[in-house]
Short mmCIF file of C-alpha atoms in Angstrom, two decimals:
data_model
loop_
_atom_site.label_atom_id
_atom_site.label_comp_id
_atom_site.label_asym_id
_atom_site.label_seq_id
_atom_site.Cartn_x
_atom_site.Cartn_y
_atom_site.Cartn_z
CA MET A 257 0.39 4.89 56.04
CA ALA A 258 3.37 6.68 54.34
CA SER A 259 3.75 3.72 52.05
CA LEU A 260 0.13 3.84 51.02
CA LEU A 261 0.42 7.67 50.41
CA SER A 262 3.49 7.12 48.28
CA SER A 263 1.85 4.39 46.38
CA THR A 264 -1.19 6.41 45.64
CA GLY A 265 0.86 9.30 44.68
CA THR A 266 2.74 7.21 42.19
CA GLY A 267 -0.54 5.90 40.87
CA ASP A 268 -1.72 9.52 40.43
CA THR A 269 1.30 10.35 38.57
CA ASP A 270 1.07 7.42 36.48
CA THR A 271 -2.56 8.15 35.61
CA ARG A 272 -1.88 11.70 34.67
CA ALA A 273 1.07 10.55 32.43
CA ALA A 274 -1.17 7.93 30.52
CA SER A 275 -3.82 10.79 30.20
CA ALA A 276 -1.33 13.10 28.66
CA GLN A 277 0.08 10.50 26.21
CA ARG A 278 -3.55 9.72 25.07
CA ASP A 279 -4.14 13.57 24.66
CA ARG A 280 -0.87 13.91 22.49
CA SER A 281 -2.38 11.10 20.28
CA LEU A 282 -5.63 13.33 19.80
CA VAL A 283 -3.59 16.40 19.18
CA TRP A 284 -1.55 14.87 16.40
CA ARG A 285 -4.93 13.59 14.85
CA ARG A 286 -6.44 17.20 14.88
CA ARG A 287 -3.24 18.86 13.46
CA LEU A 288 -3.38 16.22 10.52
CA VAL A 289 -7.09 17.03 9.75
CA ARG A 290 -6.25 20.81 10.02
CA LYS A 291 -3.30 20.35 7.62
CA LEU A 292 -5.58 18.50 5.09
CA ILE A 293 -8.03 21.06 5.24
CA ALA A 294 -5.67 23.67 4.24
CA LEU A 295 -4.17 21.48 1.54
CA ASP A 296 -7.61 21.11 0.05
CA LEU A 297 -8.34 24.82 0.22
CA ILE A 298 -5.17 25.49 -1.56
CA ALA A 299 -6.14 22.70 -4.27
CA ALA A 300 -9.38 24.13 -5.00
CA VAL A 301 -8.12 27.71 -5.52
CA VAL A 302 -5.00 26.64 -7.66
CA ALA A 303 -7.28 24.40 -9.66
CA GLY A 304 -9.99 27.17 -10.14
CA PHE A 305 -7.21 29.89 -11.28
CA VAL A 306 -5.35 27.25 -13.45
CA ALA A 307 -8.75 26.66 -15.09
CA ILE A 308 -9.99 30.28 -15.49
CA THR A 309 -6.61 31.36 -16.89
CA ALA A 310 -6.29 28.38 -19.27
CA ARG A 311 -9.83 29.32 -20.61
CA TYR A 312 -9.64 33.10 -20.79
CA ASP A 313 -5.65 33.76 -21.08
CA GLY A 314 -5.50 35.27 -17.88
CA GLY A 315 -8.03 38.10 -18.43
CA ALA A 316 -10.82 39.38 -16.11
CA ILE A 317 -13.96 37.63 -16.83
CA TYR A 318 -17.18 38.15 -15.15
CA LEU A 319 -20.23 36.02 -14.38
CA SER A 320 -23.23 37.83 -13.29
CA GLY A 321 -21.17 40.70 -12.26
CA VAL A 322 -18.76 38.66 -10.35
CA ASP A 323 -15.08 38.15 -11.20
CA TYR A 324 -14.44 34.41 -12.04
CA ARG A 325 -11.34 34.41 -9.87
CA LEU A 326 -13.58 35.50 -6.61
CA LEU A 327 -15.55 32.56 -7.69
CA ALA A 328 -12.83 30.40 -7.54
CA VAL A 329 -11.75 31.44 -4.17
CA ALA A 330 -15.33 30.88 -2.95
CA VAL A 331 -15.30 27.50 -4.30
CA ALA A 332 -12.63 26.40 -1.78
CA PRO A 333 -14.73 26.29 1.48
CA VAL A 334 -17.54 24.61 -0.65
CA TRP A 335 -15.04 21.89 -1.55
CA VAL A 336 -13.92 21.59 2.11
CA ALA A 337 -17.59 21.11 3.26
CA VAL A 338 -18.10 18.43 0.66
CA LEU A 339 -15.30 16.66 1.53
CA TRP A 340 -16.39 16.72 5.09
CA LEU A 341 -19.73 15.56 4.47
CA SER A 342 -18.13 12.62 2.36
CA GLY A 343 -16.16 11.43 5.34
CA ALA A 344 -12.84 12.61 3.90
CA TYR A 345 -11.37 13.83 7.24
CA GLU A 346 -12.39 10.79 9.37
CA ALA A 347 -9.27 9.94 11.54
CA ARG A 348 -9.61 6.19 10.75
CA ILE A 349 -9.10 6.51 7.11
CA LEU A 350 -6.30 8.97 7.09
CA GLY A 351 -2.81 7.78 6.48
CA ALA A 352 -3.39 4.35 5.13
CA GLY A 353 -5.41 2.44 2.31
CA SER A 354 -7.21 3.61 -0.49
CA GLU A 355 -10.51 4.36 1.02
CA GLU A 356 -9.30 8.21 2.03
CA PHE A 357 -8.70 8.78 -1.86
CA ARG A 358 -11.90 7.21 -2.91
CA ARG A 359 -13.81 9.39 -0.82
CA VAL A 360 -12.07 12.27 -2.28
CA ALA A 361 -12.84 10.97 -5.63
CA ASN A 362 -16.55 10.66 -4.82
CA ALA A 363 -16.48 14.32 -3.47
CA SER A 364 -15.65 15.76 -6.76
CA LEU A 365 -18.79 14.29 -8.14
CA ARG A 366 -20.81 15.93 -5.73
CA LEU A 367 -18.90 19.25 -6.07
CA LEU A 368 -19.57 19.14 -9.78
CA ALA A 369 -23.32 18.49 -8.96
CA VAL A 370 -23.18 21.51 -6.67
CA PHE A 371 -21.97 23.43 -9.45
CA VAL A 372 -24.77 22.42 -11.85
CA LEU A 373 -27.41 23.13 -9.18
CA ALA A 374 -25.97 26.50 -8.37
CA GLY A 375 -25.80 27.30 -11.94
CA PHE A 376 -29.50 26.14 -12.49
CA VAL A 377 -30.67 28.17 -9.52
CA ALA A 378 -28.80 31.44 -10.33
CA LYS A 379 -29.58 30.93 -14.09
CA ALA A 380 -25.86 31.86 -14.66
CA ASP A 381 -24.27 30.86 -18.21
CA ALA A 382 -21.15 29.56 -16.86
CA SER A 383 -18.33 28.24 -18.82
CA ARG A 384 -18.53 24.40 -19.09
CA THR A 385 -14.77 24.18 -19.42
CA VAL A 386 -14.03 26.29 -16.30
CA VAL A 387 -16.57 24.16 -14.21
CA VAL A 388 -15.35 20.68 -15.37
CA GLY A 389 -11.80 21.99 -15.35
CA THR A 390 -11.97 23.21 -11.77
CA ALA A 391 -13.68 19.94 -10.62
CA ILE A 392 -11.05 17.76 -12.20
CA GLY A 393 -8.26 20.13 -11.39
CA THR A 394 -9.60 20.34 -7.73
CA VAL A 395 -9.66 16.44 -7.00
CA VAL A 396 -6.30 15.88 -8.62
CA MET A 397 -4.67 18.51 -6.82
CA SER A 398 -6.27 17.31 -3.58
CA ILE A 399 -5.19 13.77 -4.06
CA LEU A 400 -1.69 14.82 -4.94
CA LEU A 401 -1.28 16.99 -1.98
CA ARG A 402 -3.01 14.33 0.42
CA TRP A 403 -0.53 11.81 -1.10
CA ILE A 404 2.33 14.15 -0.08
CA ALA A 405 1.03 14.76 3.26
CA ARG A 406 0.87 10.96 3.65
CA LYS A 407 4.39 10.19 2.77
CA ALA A 408 5.39 12.99 5.35
CA LEU A 409 3.23 11.44 8.04
CA HIS A 410 4.65 7.73 7.23
CA SER A 411 8.10 9.40 7.61
CA GLN A 412 7.20 10.73 11.08
CA ARG A 413 5.77 7.39 11.91
CA ARG A 414 8.66 5.37 11.05
CA ARG A 415 10.51 7.74 13.67
CA GLY A 416 7.88 6.68 16.34
CA LEU A 417 5.77 10.06 15.93
CA CYS A 418 2.04 10.52 15.20
CA ALA A 419 1.42 6.95 15.98
CA HIS A 420 -1.58 5.18 17.64
CA ARG A 421 -0.85 3.75 21.24
CA VAL A 422 -2.47 0.15 20.84
CA LEU A 423 -3.52 -2.20 23.63
CA VAL A 424 -3.76 -6.01 22.11
CA VAL A 425 -6.32 -8.32 23.65
CA GLY A 426 -6.59 -11.89 23.13
CA ASP A 427 -4.97 -15.40 23.74
CA LEU A 428 -1.47 -15.73 23.34
CA PRO A 429 -1.03 -16.94 19.92
CA THR A 430 -3.44 -14.54 18.24
CA VAL A 431 -1.87 -11.69 20.30
CA ARG A 432 1.63 -12.41 19.13
CA GLY A 433 0.42 -12.83 15.50
CA LEU A 434 -1.24 -9.31 15.76
CA ILE A 435 1.73 -7.89 17.20
CA VAL A 436 3.94 -9.23 14.39
CA SER A 437 1.63 -7.77 11.71
CA LEU A 438 1.43 -4.27 13.21
CA ARG A 439 4.99 -4.15 13.43
CA ARG A 440 5.70 -5.21 9.90
CA VAL A 441 4.22 -2.00 8.73
CA PRO A 442 5.31 0.95 10.93
CA HIS A 443 4.06 3.37 8.52
CA ALA A 444 0.46 2.45 9.35
CA GLY A 445 1.26 3.94 12.86
CA PHE A 446 0.26 1.27 15.49
CA VAL A 447 2.78 1.13 18.33
CA VAL A 448 1.91 -1.77 20.75
CA VAL A 449 2.23 -0.42 24.29
CA GLY A 450 0.69 -3.45 26.16
CA ALA A 451 -1.30 -6.73 25.85
CA CYS A 452 -3.98 -8.35 27.85
CA VAL A 453 -3.76 -12.16 27.69
CA PRO A 454 -4.89 -15.00 30.06
CA GLY A 455 -2.43 -17.12 32.02
CA GLY A 456 -0.80 -14.68 34.39
CA LEU A 457 2.06 -13.81 31.99
CA THR A 458 4.07 -10.77 32.61
CA GLU A 459 5.44 -10.22 29.03
CA VAL A 460 4.36 -11.56 25.68
CA PRO A 461 7.19 -14.13 24.74
CA GLU A 462 9.75 -13.01 22.07
CA GLU A 463 7.86 -9.65 21.35
CA GLY A 464 8.82 -7.85 24.80
CA VAL A 465 5.32 -6.48 25.16
CA PRO A 466 4.12 -6.24 28.85
CA VAL A 467 1.10 -8.00 29.89
CA LEU A 468 -1.12 -5.72 31.61
CA GLY A 469 -3.67 -8.45 32.88
CA GLU A 470 -6.45 -10.67 31.87
CA PRO A 471 -8.70 -9.64 28.65
CA ALA A 472 -11.42 -8.74 31.01
CA LEU A 473 -9.66 -6.00 32.38
CA ALA A 474 -8.69 -4.45 28.93
CA ALA A 475 -10.48 -1.10 29.42
CA MET A 476 -8.87 -0.43 32.92
CA ALA A 477 -5.46 -1.25 31.36
CA ALA A 478 -6.09 0.91 28.27
CA ALA A 479 -6.65 3.79 30.65
CA ASP A 480 -3.47 2.93 32.84
CA VAL A 481 -1.01 2.94 29.65
CA GLY A 482 -2.69 5.64 27.95
CA ALA A 483 -3.75 3.76 24.68
CA ASP A 484 -5.98 5.38 22.45
CA THR A 485 -6.57 1.95 20.43
CA VAL A 486 -7.86 -1.42 21.72
CA ALA A 487 -7.29 -4.16 19.21
CA VAL A 488 -8.75 -7.47 19.99
CA ALA A 489 -7.30 -10.36 18.17
CA GLY A 490 -10.06 -12.73 18.19
CA SER A 491 -12.82 -12.60 20.83
CA GLY A 492 -12.50 -15.98 22.06
CA ALA A 493 -10.43 -14.97 25.09
CA LEU A 494 -13.00 -12.74 26.18
CA GLY A 495 -15.40 -15.30 26.63
CA GLU A 496 -19.33 -14.97 25.69
CA GLY A 497 -20.50 -11.39 25.42
CA GLY A 498 -16.89 -10.22 26.52
CA LEU A 499 -16.57 -8.18 23.36
CA ARG A 500 -19.86 -6.27 24.03
CA ARG A 501 -18.90 -5.74 27.34
CA LEU A 502 -15.64 -4.23 26.28
CA ALA A 503 -17.31 -2.05 24.01
CA TRP A 504 -19.74 -0.89 26.79
CA SER A 505 -16.64 -0.14 29.11
CA LEU A 506 -15.18 2.10 26.48
CA GLU A 507 -18.20 4.11 26.05
CA GLY A 508 -17.31 7.87 26.59
CA SER A 509 -13.59 7.47 26.05
CA PRO A 510 -11.48 8.53 23.23
CA VAL A 511 -10.54 5.09 22.63
CA ASP A 512 -11.09 3.35 19.45
CA LEU A 513 -11.96 -0.50 19.48
CA LEU A 514 -10.55 -2.63 16.60
CA VAL A 515 -11.24 -6.32 15.99
CA ALA A 516 -9.00 -8.67 13.94
CA PRO A 517 -11.38 -11.33 12.96
CA GLY A 518 -8.61 -13.75 11.96
CA LEU A 519 -8.89 -13.34 7.97
CA THR A 520 -5.15 -13.11 7.32
CA GLU A 521 -4.05 -11.97 3.90
CA ILE A 522 -7.67 -11.34 2.70
CA ALA A 523 -8.18 -7.91 1.02
CA GLY A 524 -11.03 -5.91 1.68
CA PRO A 525 -12.81 -6.27 -1.88
CA ARG A 526 -13.26 -9.80 -0.89
CA VAL A 527 -14.90 -9.38 2.39
CA ALA A 528 -18.74 -8.35 3.01
CA ILE A 529 -20.75 -7.94 5.92
CA ARG A 530 -24.21 -9.81 5.76
CA PRO A 531 -25.94 -9.22 9.10
CA VAL A 532 -28.32 -12.04 10.11
CA ASP A 533 -30.75 -11.36 13.02
CA GLY A 534 -28.17 -9.12 14.50
CA VAL A 535 -25.26 -11.15 13.97
CA PRO A 536 -22.79 -9.66 11.48
CA LEU A 537 -21.64 -12.60 9.44
CA LEU A 538 -18.39 -11.97 7.35
CA GLN A 539 -18.76 -13.30 3.62
CA ILE A 540 -15.58 -14.03 2.12
CA ASP A 541 -15.55 -14.22 -1.86
CA VAL A 542 -13.32 -17.14 -2.98
CA PRO A 543 -10.19 -16.19 -5.18
CA GLN A 544 -11.21 -15.79 -9.09
CA PHE A 545 -8.67 -17.17 -11.49
CA THR A 546 -11.05 -17.42 -14.63
CA GLY A 547 -13.75 -15.22 -16.11
CA TRP A 548 -14.06 -11.79 -17.76
CA ARG A 549 -11.85 -10.25 -15.42
CA ARG A 550 -9.03 -12.63 -16.33
CA VAL A 551 -9.57 -11.76 -20.11
CA VAL A 552 -9.53 -8.04 -19.31
CA LYS A 553 -6.07 -8.45 -17.50
CA GLY A 554 -4.64 -10.32 -20.28
CA LEU A 555 -5.86 -7.79 -22.88
CA PHE A 556 -4.58 -4.80 -20.81
CA ASP A 557 -1.24 -6.39 -20.16
CA ARG A 558 -0.48 -7.17 -23.82
CA LEU A 559 -1.74 -3.68 -25.10
CA LEU A 560 0.16 -1.96 -22.55
CA ALA A 561 3.38 -4.01 -23.26
CA VAL A 562 3.11 -3.40 -26.90
CA ALA A 563 2.67 0.18 -26.58
CA LEU A 564 5.81 0.36 -24.03
CA LEU A 565 7.63 -1.54 -26.50
CA VAL A 566 6.97 0.80 -29.13
CA VAL A 567 7.75 3.89 -27.19
CA LEU A 568 11.08 2.32 -25.74
CA ALA A 569 12.01 0.94 -28.80
CA VAL A 570 15.06 3.29 -29.35
CA PRO A 571 16.01 3.43 -25.70
CA LEU A 572 16.11 -0.48 -25.72
CA LEU A 573 18.14 -0.67 -28.70
CA LEU A 574 20.71 1.64 -27.28
CA VAL A 575 20.90 -0.19 -23.92
CA ALA A 576 21.23 -3.47 -26.02
CA LEU A 577 24.09 -1.89 -28.07
CA ALA A 578 25.85 -0.70 -24.99
CA VAL A 579 25.83 -4.31 -23.38
CA ARG A 580 27.67 -5.76 -26.46
CA LEU A 581 29.94 -2.75 -26.58
CA THR A 582 30.92 -3.02 -22.97
CA SER A 583 31.59 -6.94 -22.46
CA SER A 584 31.78 -9.87 -24.65
CA GLY A 585 28.67 -11.92 -25.05
CA PRO A 586 25.02 -11.37 -26.17
CA ALA A 587 22.87 -8.39 -25.33
CA PHE A 588 20.12 -10.38 -23.95
CA TYR A 589 20.05 -12.97 -21.21
CA ARG A 590 17.51 -15.91 -21.58
CA GLN A 591 16.59 -18.35 -18.98
CA VAL A 592 14.08 -21.03 -18.37
CA ARG A 593 11.41 -19.66 -15.91
CA VAL A 594 8.11 -21.29 -14.69
CA SER A 595 4.72 -19.62 -15.70
CA ARG A 596 1.18 -20.19 -14.73
CA GLY A 597 0.31 -23.99 -14.16
CA GLY A 598 3.80 -25.19 -14.38
CA ARG A 599 4.49 -24.47 -18.07
CA GLU A 600 7.94 -23.32 -18.70
CA PHE A 601 9.32 -20.36 -20.58
CA ARG A 602 12.46 -18.50 -21.52
CA ILE A 603 12.38 -15.07 -19.88
CA TRP A 604 14.21 -11.97 -21.70
CA LYS A 605 16.54 -9.57 -19.87
CA PHE A 606 19.53 -7.64 -20.48
CA ARG A 607 22.57 -9.30 -19.82
CA THR A 608 24.22 -7.92 -16.42
CA MET A 609 26.77 -10.62 -15.89
CA VAL A 610 29.71 -11.75 -17.76
CA ASP A 611 29.08 -14.24 -20.33
CA GLY A 612 28.67 -17.74 -18.83
CA ALA A 613 28.36 -16.52 -15.53
CA ASP A 614 25.26 -18.98 -14.74
CA GLN A 615 28.11 -21.85 -15.12
CA VAL A 616 30.01 -20.55 -12.27
CA SER A 617 28.80 -21.66 -8.96
CA LEU A 618 29.42 -19.48 -5.77
CA GLU A 619 29.09 -20.63 -2.11
CA SER A 620 28.17 -17.38 -0.65
CA ASN A 621 24.69 -16.25 -0.42
CA ASP A 622 23.11 -13.18 0.95
CA ALA A 623 19.50 -14.15 0.84
CA ASP A 624 17.67 -17.08 2.44
CA GLY A 625 15.31 -19.76 1.58
CA LEU A 626 15.22 -20.54 -2.14
CA LEU A 627 16.41 -17.31 -3.00
CA PHE A 628 20.08 -16.66 -4.29
CA LYS A 629 21.44 -12.91 -3.92
CA LEU A 630 24.78 -11.15 -3.41
CA HIS A 631 25.16 -7.73 -2.60
CA GLU A 632 28.40 -7.68 -4.56
CA ASP A 633 28.32 -10.49 -7.02
CA PRO A 634 31.83 -10.47 -8.84
CA ARG A 635 30.08 -11.65 -11.91
CA VAL A 636 28.12 -8.58 -12.50
CA THR A 637 29.65 -6.21 -15.09
CA ARG A 638 29.96 -2.30 -14.45
CA LEU A 639 27.26 -1.50 -16.80
CA GLY A 640 25.17 -4.33 -15.25
CA ARG A 641 25.21 -2.89 -11.78
CA ILE A 642 23.77 0.21 -13.19
CA LEU A 643 21.16 -1.48 -15.04
CA ARG A 644 20.02 -3.50 -12.09
CA ARG A 645 20.06 -0.58 -9.91
CA TRP A 646 17.62 1.10 -11.99
CA SER A 647 15.75 -2.17 -13.01
CA ILE A 648 16.54 -1.43 -16.63
CA ASP A 649 17.57 -5.08 -17.06
CA GLU A 650 13.95 -6.13 -16.47
CA LEU A 651 12.50 -4.15 -19.41
CA PRO A 652 12.98 -6.75 -22.22
CA GLN A 653 10.32 -9.03 -20.26
CA LEU A 654 7.75 -6.68 -21.93
CA PHE A 655 8.41 -9.11 -24.83
CA ASN A 656 7.44 -12.10 -22.62
CA VAL A 657 4.28 -10.02 -21.54
CA ALA A 658 3.20 -9.37 -25.12
CA ARG A 659 3.44 -13.06 -25.97
CA GLY A 660 1.26 -13.94 -23.10
CA GLU A 661 3.89 -15.83 -21.04
CA MET A 662 4.12 -13.19 -18.25
CA SER A 663 1.80 -10.48 -16.79
CA LEU A 664 2.95 -6.83 -16.14
CA VAL A 665 1.97 -7.44 -12.22
CA GLY A 666 2.29 -10.84 -10.84
CA PRO A 667 4.47 -13.20 -8.32
CA ARG A 668 8.23 -13.34 -8.78
CA PRO A 669 9.04 -15.83 -11.77
CA PRO A 670 10.80 -18.73 -10.47
CA VAL A 671 13.29 -21.24 -11.95
CA PRO A 672 12.41 -24.94 -12.40
CA ALA A 673 14.94 -26.14 -9.62
CA GLU A 674 13.05 -23.74 -7.26
CA VAL A 675 9.65 -24.98 -7.97
CA GLU A 676 10.77 -28.42 -7.21
CA GLN A 677 11.50 -27.45 -3.62
CA TYR A 678 7.97 -25.62 -3.19
CA ALA A 679 5.94 -26.79 -0.30
CA GLU A 680 2.33 -27.30 -0.96
CA ASP A 681 1.14 -23.88 -0.54
CA VAL A 682 3.69 -22.13 -2.12
CA HIS A 683 2.54 -23.94 -5.38
CA ARG A 684 -0.29 -21.50 -5.35
CA ARG A 685 1.96 -18.77 -6.73
CA LEU A 686 1.69 -20.72 -10.13
CA LEU A 687 -2.09 -19.99 -10.29
CA VAL A 688 -1.36 -16.89 -11.98
CA LYS A 689 1.19 -15.62 -14.43
CA PRO A 690 4.61 -14.33 -13.11
CA GLY A 691 4.93 -10.68 -13.43
CA VAL A 692 7.47 -7.97 -14.41
CA THR A 693 6.83 -6.40 -11.30
CA GLY A 694 4.79 -7.32 -8.09
CA LEU A 695 4.29 -6.78 -4.31
CA TRP A 696 7.64 -8.24 -3.70
CA GLN A 697 9.18 -5.47 -5.83
CA VAL A 698 7.47 -2.51 -4.33
CA SER A 699 8.15 -3.76 -0.73
CA GLY A 700 11.86 -4.26 -0.59
CA ARG A 701 12.84 -6.62 -3.63
CA SER A 702 16.07 -8.35 -2.76
CA ASP A 703 16.05 -7.17 0.82
CA LEU A 704 13.26 -9.32 1.68
CA PRO A 705 13.54 -12.58 3.29
CA TRP A 706 12.15 -15.73 1.39
CA GLU A 707 9.11 -16.08 3.76
CA GLU A 708 8.18 -12.57 2.95
CA CYS A 709 8.55 -12.86 -0.46
CA VAL A 710 6.27 -16.00 -0.42
CA ARG A 711 3.84 -14.15 1.70
CA LEU A 712 3.49 -11.09 -0.52
CA ASP A 713 3.25 -13.32 -3.74
CA LEU A 714 0.32 -15.43 -2.13
CA HIS A 715 -1.43 -12.25 -0.81
CA TYR A 716 -1.35 -11.02 -4.51
CA VAL A 717 -2.53 -14.38 -5.91
CA GLU A 718 -5.37 -14.41 -3.60
CA ASN A 719 -6.48 -10.77 -4.00
CA TRP A 720 -5.44 -9.84 -7.47
CA SER A 721 -7.64 -7.20 -9.63
CA VAL A 722 -6.94 -4.69 -12.26
CA THR A 723 -6.92 -1.83 -9.92
CA PHE A 724 -4.71 -3.60 -7.49
CA ASP A 725 -2.09 -3.94 -10.44
CA LEU A 726 -2.37 -0.31 -11.18
CA VAL A 727 -1.59 0.71 -7.69
CA ILE A 728 1.37 -1.72 -7.59
CA MET A 729 2.84 -0.28 -10.85
CA ALA A 730 2.31 3.28 -9.36
CA ARG A 731 4.39 2.03 -6.63
CA THR A 732 6.95 0.44 -8.77
CA VAL A 733 7.83 3.62 -10.18
CA LEU A 734 8.61 5.09 -6.62
CA ALA A 735 10.40 1.69 -5.83
CA VAL A 736 12.82 2.00 -8.77
CA ILE A 737 13.29 5.95 -8.12
CA HIS A 738 14.47 4.93 -4.32
CA ARG A 739 16.37 1.85 -5.50
CA ARG A 740 16.02 0.03 -2.26
CA GLY A 741 16.65 -3.83 -2.69
CA ALA A 742 18.18 -3.26 -6.13
CA TYR A 743 21.46 -5.11 -6.63
#
């Protein structure tokens, strides 16, 4: 009897601990929403005051007897209400992806509509400059402040804070794959606390995640460990109707249910849901490598490359002169690389090594696979280290972009010897032009292992778009500033 009481007491303690952990998860989400509301209020007030000051030089201007500045303050709660109705505070979109920013942008159009409607109803002759300036300024400020808040959230998540406690459900191979994917992006905030897999295992091999029972017991296991998210890695292990029963068992609890359909490396814009007789079928658009989007990308690349070359002409000449004066040899280094379809071209870069360095073979290598990188390469000149650290040596590749041999964004440009050793699937990197920057560069550059570099390049090849290019270019600026993986 004493043993039973002890066991029962321990079970109650564990249940209370699990409940407390889940409550903490809910608390940080509520705090995040409150912070975003405060930031959006600040954005609206600041944008309104700036628009009024710019239009009227800081003077007191009245609209129907009301000071414009009081109206600017009154706009703030309206902006928050519009954001709320637009779903910009939903927890599932906060902290990752572009959906949050898209909803904020859509809310700005609704805010502008509110301004127009209010002016029409009140018959107020408001300044169009102030109205449009306030709307544009508000959305820009809100997106900027939310981006800063997101970076702060990512920093906390990398330290194990403000994270979702995830229970992964499925058969062993799919569970392991999902665990690896979630751990690969710690800033997404998914910490795996347990798994439910068939077979009577006690731990997921190689991952160190405890197995808490069979998939059918997932709801009970989630309650036991205080998980706030159940992620199903393929519904096959749950059996027929198992996913529906799992959803029923989670009703009324603060636990989110996620399903990984097994569509790895397929971006959201290529996926659409087509319900047929109550069955949600996923339609996957095939990758597009021709057509008008390709033409738009090519024109965009060339025009922007030419514009950058004009703007950077003097700095580029100064860097070229510095290379010539600090070490013997030419200012530029040209090497044969492989472009789309296997066509070879000569890439332009500022020379960062001693002249003839490519004729010197080194046995050591800090990279794996087909990559060759050294943290401390003795062939790199003193100026070359600075150019590499800030990625200035890559700027002459704008000439290659202007000539149509490269894109601004794309896979890493390989050398012919590397291409000769490609596996069949890696050859898909050659379906698009190589880029001056790409996913590999904004995700760690030379610190990435070969397999990860290939995975990122193939992900870009399969899911490229002009919008995706703009996002990567924006991330490139941050990657250069942080200088992670540059040597």
